[in-house]
């Protein structure tokens, strides 16, 4: 049978949440793993091209391409993981919908602008995406994830705060990595790490906001 989000958001269901999360990652791995690798490779190529003297328009086009790759990757990851958490959908139906592309674009553009204008806001925007995007990818209302936060306010607050801290630490680690391994190699390693972290967090929040099989 299918359980409602509030049925599983109790301490005695933590094992079930972890099991559903790992199961979703395992079932979606045939799509998630190649997506992470291809994304890292494309971002590394873009960084390598950015090292070639070019006009301002050229740099802007490469930045736009990098953002487009990030949006595409996020949409595919979210949809594949949602399909993995809901096994009855099947991975053959895991192609992102227009709504998923739209939400992924909104989050990615918001995070991109925050990174330029006010970097401390970026983790908050990314966590907002973690809360809302899984529901959209699972063909549910965007507010489904936000409503799930009300089930247990204390645990939800801890989950949100933990996600903000994890995302912030990931951002700081990427900056340090950029100092140690600059250029295309650093970009490849950074985006591989980002991809794995994003997949794990998306799986966790998908289980929190989308019904899972018991």
Short mmCIF file of C-alpha atoms in Angstrom, two decimals:
data_model
loop_
_atom_site.label_atom_id
_atom_site.label_comp_id
_atom_site.label_asym_id
_atom_site.label_seq_id
_atom_site.Cartn_x
_atom_site.Cartn_y
_atom_site.Cartn_z
CA UNK A 1 0.00 0.00 0.00
CA UNK A 2 1.02 3.63 -0.30
CA UNK A 3 1.71 5.69 2.79
CA UNK A 4 1.03 9.40 3.21
CA UNK A 5 3.95 11.70 4.07
CA UNK A 6 2.64 12.23 7.60
CA UNK A 7 2.41 8.48 8.16
CA UNK A 8 6.11 7.99 7.75
CA UNK A 9 7.40 11.19 9.33
CA UNK A 10 7.67 9.74 12.84
CA UNK A 11 10.79 8.51 14.67
CA UNK A 12 9.83 4.85 14.32
CA UNK A 13 9.70 5.28 10.52
CA UNK A 14 13.26 6.52 10.13
CA UNK A 15 14.46 3.11 9.00
CA UNK A 16 11.75 3.08 6.36
CA UNK A 17 12.75 6.55 5.17
CA UNK A 18 16.38 5.48 4.82
CA UNK A 19 15.38 2.26 3.07
CA UNK A 20 13.14 4.12 0.62
CA UNK A 21 15.88 6.68 -0.04
CA UNK A 22 18.55 4.05 -0.76
CA UNK A 23 16.09 2.04 -2.82
CA UNK A 24 15.24 5.09 -4.91
CA UNK A 25 18.93 5.81 -5.53
CA UNK A 26 19.60 2.19 -6.43
CA UNK A 27 16.73 1.97 -8.92
CA UNK A 28 17.55 5.34 -10.50
CA UNK A 29 21.32 4.69 -10.66
CA UNK A 30 21.29 3.69 -14.37
CA UNK A 31 20.17 7.24 -15.15
CA UNK A 32 21.63 9.18 -12.22
CA UNK A 33 25.23 7.95 -12.53
CA UNK A 34 25.67 8.73 -16.26
CA UNK A 35 23.94 12.09 -15.79
CA UNK A 36 26.43 13.08 -13.09
CA UNK A 37 29.42 11.97 -15.16
CA UNK A 38 28.23 13.64 -18.39
CA UNK A 39 27.42 16.86 -16.51
CA UNK A 40 30.89 16.96 -14.96
CA UNK A 41 32.49 16.29 -18.35
CA UNK A 42 30.50 19.04 -20.09
CA UNK A 43 31.26 21.55 -17.34
CA UNK A 44 34.96 20.67 -17.56
CA UNK A 45 34.90 21.25 -21.33
CA UNK A 46 33.23 24.63 -20.84
CA UNK A 47 35.87 25.65 -18.29
CA UNK A 48 38.61 24.55 -20.67
CA UNK A 49 37.05 26.63 -23.46
CA UNK A 50 36.79 29.60 -21.10
CA UNK A 51 40.59 29.52 -20.82
CA UNK A 52 40.86 30.33 -24.53
CA UNK A 53 40.96 34.10 -25.25
CA UNK A 54 37.51 35.18 -26.35
CA UNK A 55 35.18 38.17 -26.44
CA UNK A 56 32.86 39.12 -23.62
CA UNK A 57 30.01 37.64 -25.64
CA UNK A 58 31.90 34.35 -25.84
CA UNK A 59 32.29 34.19 -22.06
CA UNK A 60 28.63 35.05 -21.60
CA UNK A 61 27.61 32.28 -23.98
CA UNK A 62 29.77 29.75 -22.12
CA UNK A 63 28.29 30.89 -18.79
CA UNK A 64 24.81 30.48 -20.24
CA UNK A 65 25.75 27.03 -21.54
CA UNK A 66 27.04 26.05 -18.10
CA UNK A 67 23.77 27.17 -16.52
CA UNK A 68 21.77 25.26 -19.16
CA UNK A 69 23.75 22.10 -18.43
CA UNK A 70 23.09 22.52 -14.71
CA UNK A 71 19.34 22.97 -15.33
CA UNK A 72 19.17 19.92 -17.59
CA UNK A 73 21.11 17.79 -15.13
CA UNK A 74 18.95 18.87 -12.19
CA UNK A 75 15.75 18.12 -14.08
CA UNK A 76 16.91 14.65 -15.10
CA UNK A 77 18.22 13.80 -11.62
CA UNK A 78 15.04 14.92 -9.88
CA UNK A 79 12.78 13.04 -12.29
CA UNK A 80 14.83 9.84 -12.31
CA UNK A 81 15.03 9.78 -8.51
CA UNK A 82 11.29 10.43 -8.20
CA UNK A 83 10.69 7.49 -10.53
CA UNK A 84 13.07 5.39 -8.44
CA UNK A 85 11.27 6.26 -5.22
CA UNK A 86 7.95 5.40 -6.91
CA UNK A 87 8.85 2.07 -8.55
CA UNK A 88 5.46 1.62 -10.22
CA UNK A 89 6.19 4.55 -12.56
CA UNK A 90 9.18 2.83 -14.15
CA UNK A 91 12.39 4.56 -15.25
CA UNK A 92 11.19 4.54 -18.86
CA UNK A 93 8.84 7.36 -17.83
CA UNK A 94 11.57 9.39 -16.16
CA UNK A 95 11.92 12.10 -18.82
CA UNK A 96 11.41 15.53 -17.20
CA UNK A 97 8.15 17.36 -17.85
CA UNK A 98 7.86 21.03 -18.73
CA UNK A 99 6.96 21.80 -15.11
CA UNK A 100 10.13 20.07 -13.92
CA UNK A 101 12.26 22.01 -16.39
CA UNK A 102 10.57 25.22 -15.25
CA UNK A 103 11.15 24.61 -11.55
CA UNK A 104 14.74 23.48 -12.15
CA UNK A 105 15.36 26.63 -14.21
CA UNK A 106 13.85 28.84 -11.51
CA UNK A 107 16.07 27.35 -8.82
CA UNK A 108 19.22 27.34 -10.97
CA UNK A 109 18.81 30.93 -12.15
CA UNK A 110 17.99 32.06 -8.61
CA UNK A 111 21.10 30.34 -7.23
CA UNK A 112 23.23 31.76 -10.07
CA UNK A 113 22.08 35.31 -9.38
CA UNK A 114 22.51 34.84 -5.63
CA UNK A 115 26.08 33.61 -6.16
CA UNK A 116 26.81 36.90 -7.93
CA UNK A 117 24.78 39.36 -5.86
CA UNK A 118 24.40 37.88 -2.36
CA UNK A 119 26.12 34.53 -1.91
CA UNK A 120 24.73 33.87 1.60
CA UNK A 121 21.25 33.51 0.10
CA UNK A 122 22.30 30.82 -2.38
CA UNK A 123 22.06 27.84 0.04
CA UNK A 124 18.54 28.92 1.02
CA UNK A 125 17.47 29.00 -2.63
CA UNK A 126 18.98 25.59 -3.28
CA UNK A 127 17.23 24.08 -0.25
CA UNK A 128 13.96 25.63 -1.43
CA UNK A 129 14.57 23.70 -4.65
CA UNK A 130 15.21 20.50 -2.70
CA UNK A 131 11.88 20.90 -0.90
CA UNK A 132 9.76 21.73 -3.97
CA UNK A 133 11.41 20.14 -7.01
CA UNK A 134 10.89 16.45 -6.04
CA UNK A 135 7.12 16.93 -5.85
CA UNK A 136 7.06 18.63 -9.26
CA UNK A 137 9.23 15.87 -10.73
CA UNK A 138 6.75 13.32 -9.34
CA UNK A 139 3.86 15.12 -11.09
CA UNK A 140 2.51 16.64 -7.90
CA UNK A 141 1.75 20.20 -6.86
CA UNK A 142 4.86 22.27 -6.03
CA UNK A 143 3.41 23.02 -2.60
CA UNK A 144 3.34 19.29 -1.73
CA UNK A 145 6.87 19.46 -0.36
CA UNK A 146 6.15 22.62 1.61
CA UNK A 147 3.01 21.07 3.09
CA UNK A 148 5.07 18.07 4.20
CA UNK A 149 7.14 20.43 6.37
CA UNK A 150 4.08 21.09 8.53
CA UNK A 151 3.68 17.43 9.52
CA UNK A 152 6.37 17.69 12.18
CA UNK A 153 7.61 21.26 12.50
CA UNK A 154 10.59 20.43 14.71
CA UNK A 155 11.94 17.60 12.55
CA UNK A 156 11.27 19.63 9.42
CA UNK A 157 13.20 22.59 10.83
CA UNK A 158 16.12 20.28 11.61
CA UNK A 159 15.96 18.80 8.10
CA UNK A 160 15.94 22.22 6.45
CA UNK A 161 18.74 23.54 8.66
CA UNK A 162 20.81 20.41 8.05
CA UNK A 163 20.35 20.79 4.30
CA UNK A 164 21.38 24.46 4.43
CA UNK A 165 24.52 23.52 6.37
CA UNK A 166 25.37 20.66 3.98
CA UNK A 167 24.87 22.83 0.90
CA UNK A 168 26.93 25.64 2.46
CA UNK A 169 29.77 23.28 3.33
CA UNK A 170 29.64 21.87 -0.19
CA UNK A 171 29.94 25.39 -1.60
CA UNK A 172 32.92 26.22 0.62
CA UNK A 173 34.56 22.90 -0.27
CA UNK A 174 34.16 23.70 -3.97
CA UNK A 175 35.88 27.07 -3.48
CA UNK A 176 38.79 25.38 -1.68
CA UNK A 177 38.97 22.73 -4.38
CA UNK A 178 39.17 25.48 -6.98
CA UNK A 179 42.31 26.73 -5.27
CA UNK A 180 43.89 23.27 -5.16
CA UNK A 181 42.87 22.01 -8.59
CA UNK A 182 42.15 24.87 -10.94
CA UNK A 183 41.03 24.61 -14.53
CA UNK A 184 39.05 21.86 -16.19
CA UNK A 185 40.24 19.17 -13.76
CA UNK A 186 38.99 21.11 -10.76
CA UNK A 187 35.68 21.72 -12.53
CA UNK A 188 35.28 18.03 -13.29
CA UNK A 189 35.96 16.98 -9.70
CA UNK A 190 33.73 19.75 -8.31
CA UNK A 191 30.77 18.86 -10.52
CA UNK A 192 31.16 15.16 -9.78
CA UNK A 193 30.97 15.97 -6.06
CA UNK A 194 28.04 18.35 -6.64
CA UNK A 195 26.21 15.66 -8.59
CA UNK A 196 26.59 13.00 -5.92
CA UNK A 197 25.58 15.44 -3.17
CA UNK A 198 22.58 16.65 -5.18
CA UNK A 199 21.43 13.08 -5.85
CA UNK A 200 21.59 12.12 -2.17
CA UNK A 201 19.76 15.26 -1.02
CA UNK A 202 17.13 14.94 -3.76
CA UNK A 203 16.51 11.34 -2.76
CA UNK A 204 16.10 12.32 0.90
CA UNK A 205 13.66 15.12 0.14
CA UNK A 206 11.79 13.03 -2.42
CA UNK A 207 11.06 10.43 0.24
CA UNK A 208 9.91 13.19 2.59
CA UNK A 209 7.47 14.71 0.12
CA UNK A 210 6.41 11.86 -2.20
CA UNK A 211 4.48 8.71 -1.13
CA UNK A 212 6.66 5.63 -1.11
CA UNK A 213 5.83 1.95 -1.22
CA UNK A 214 6.04 0.12 2.06
#
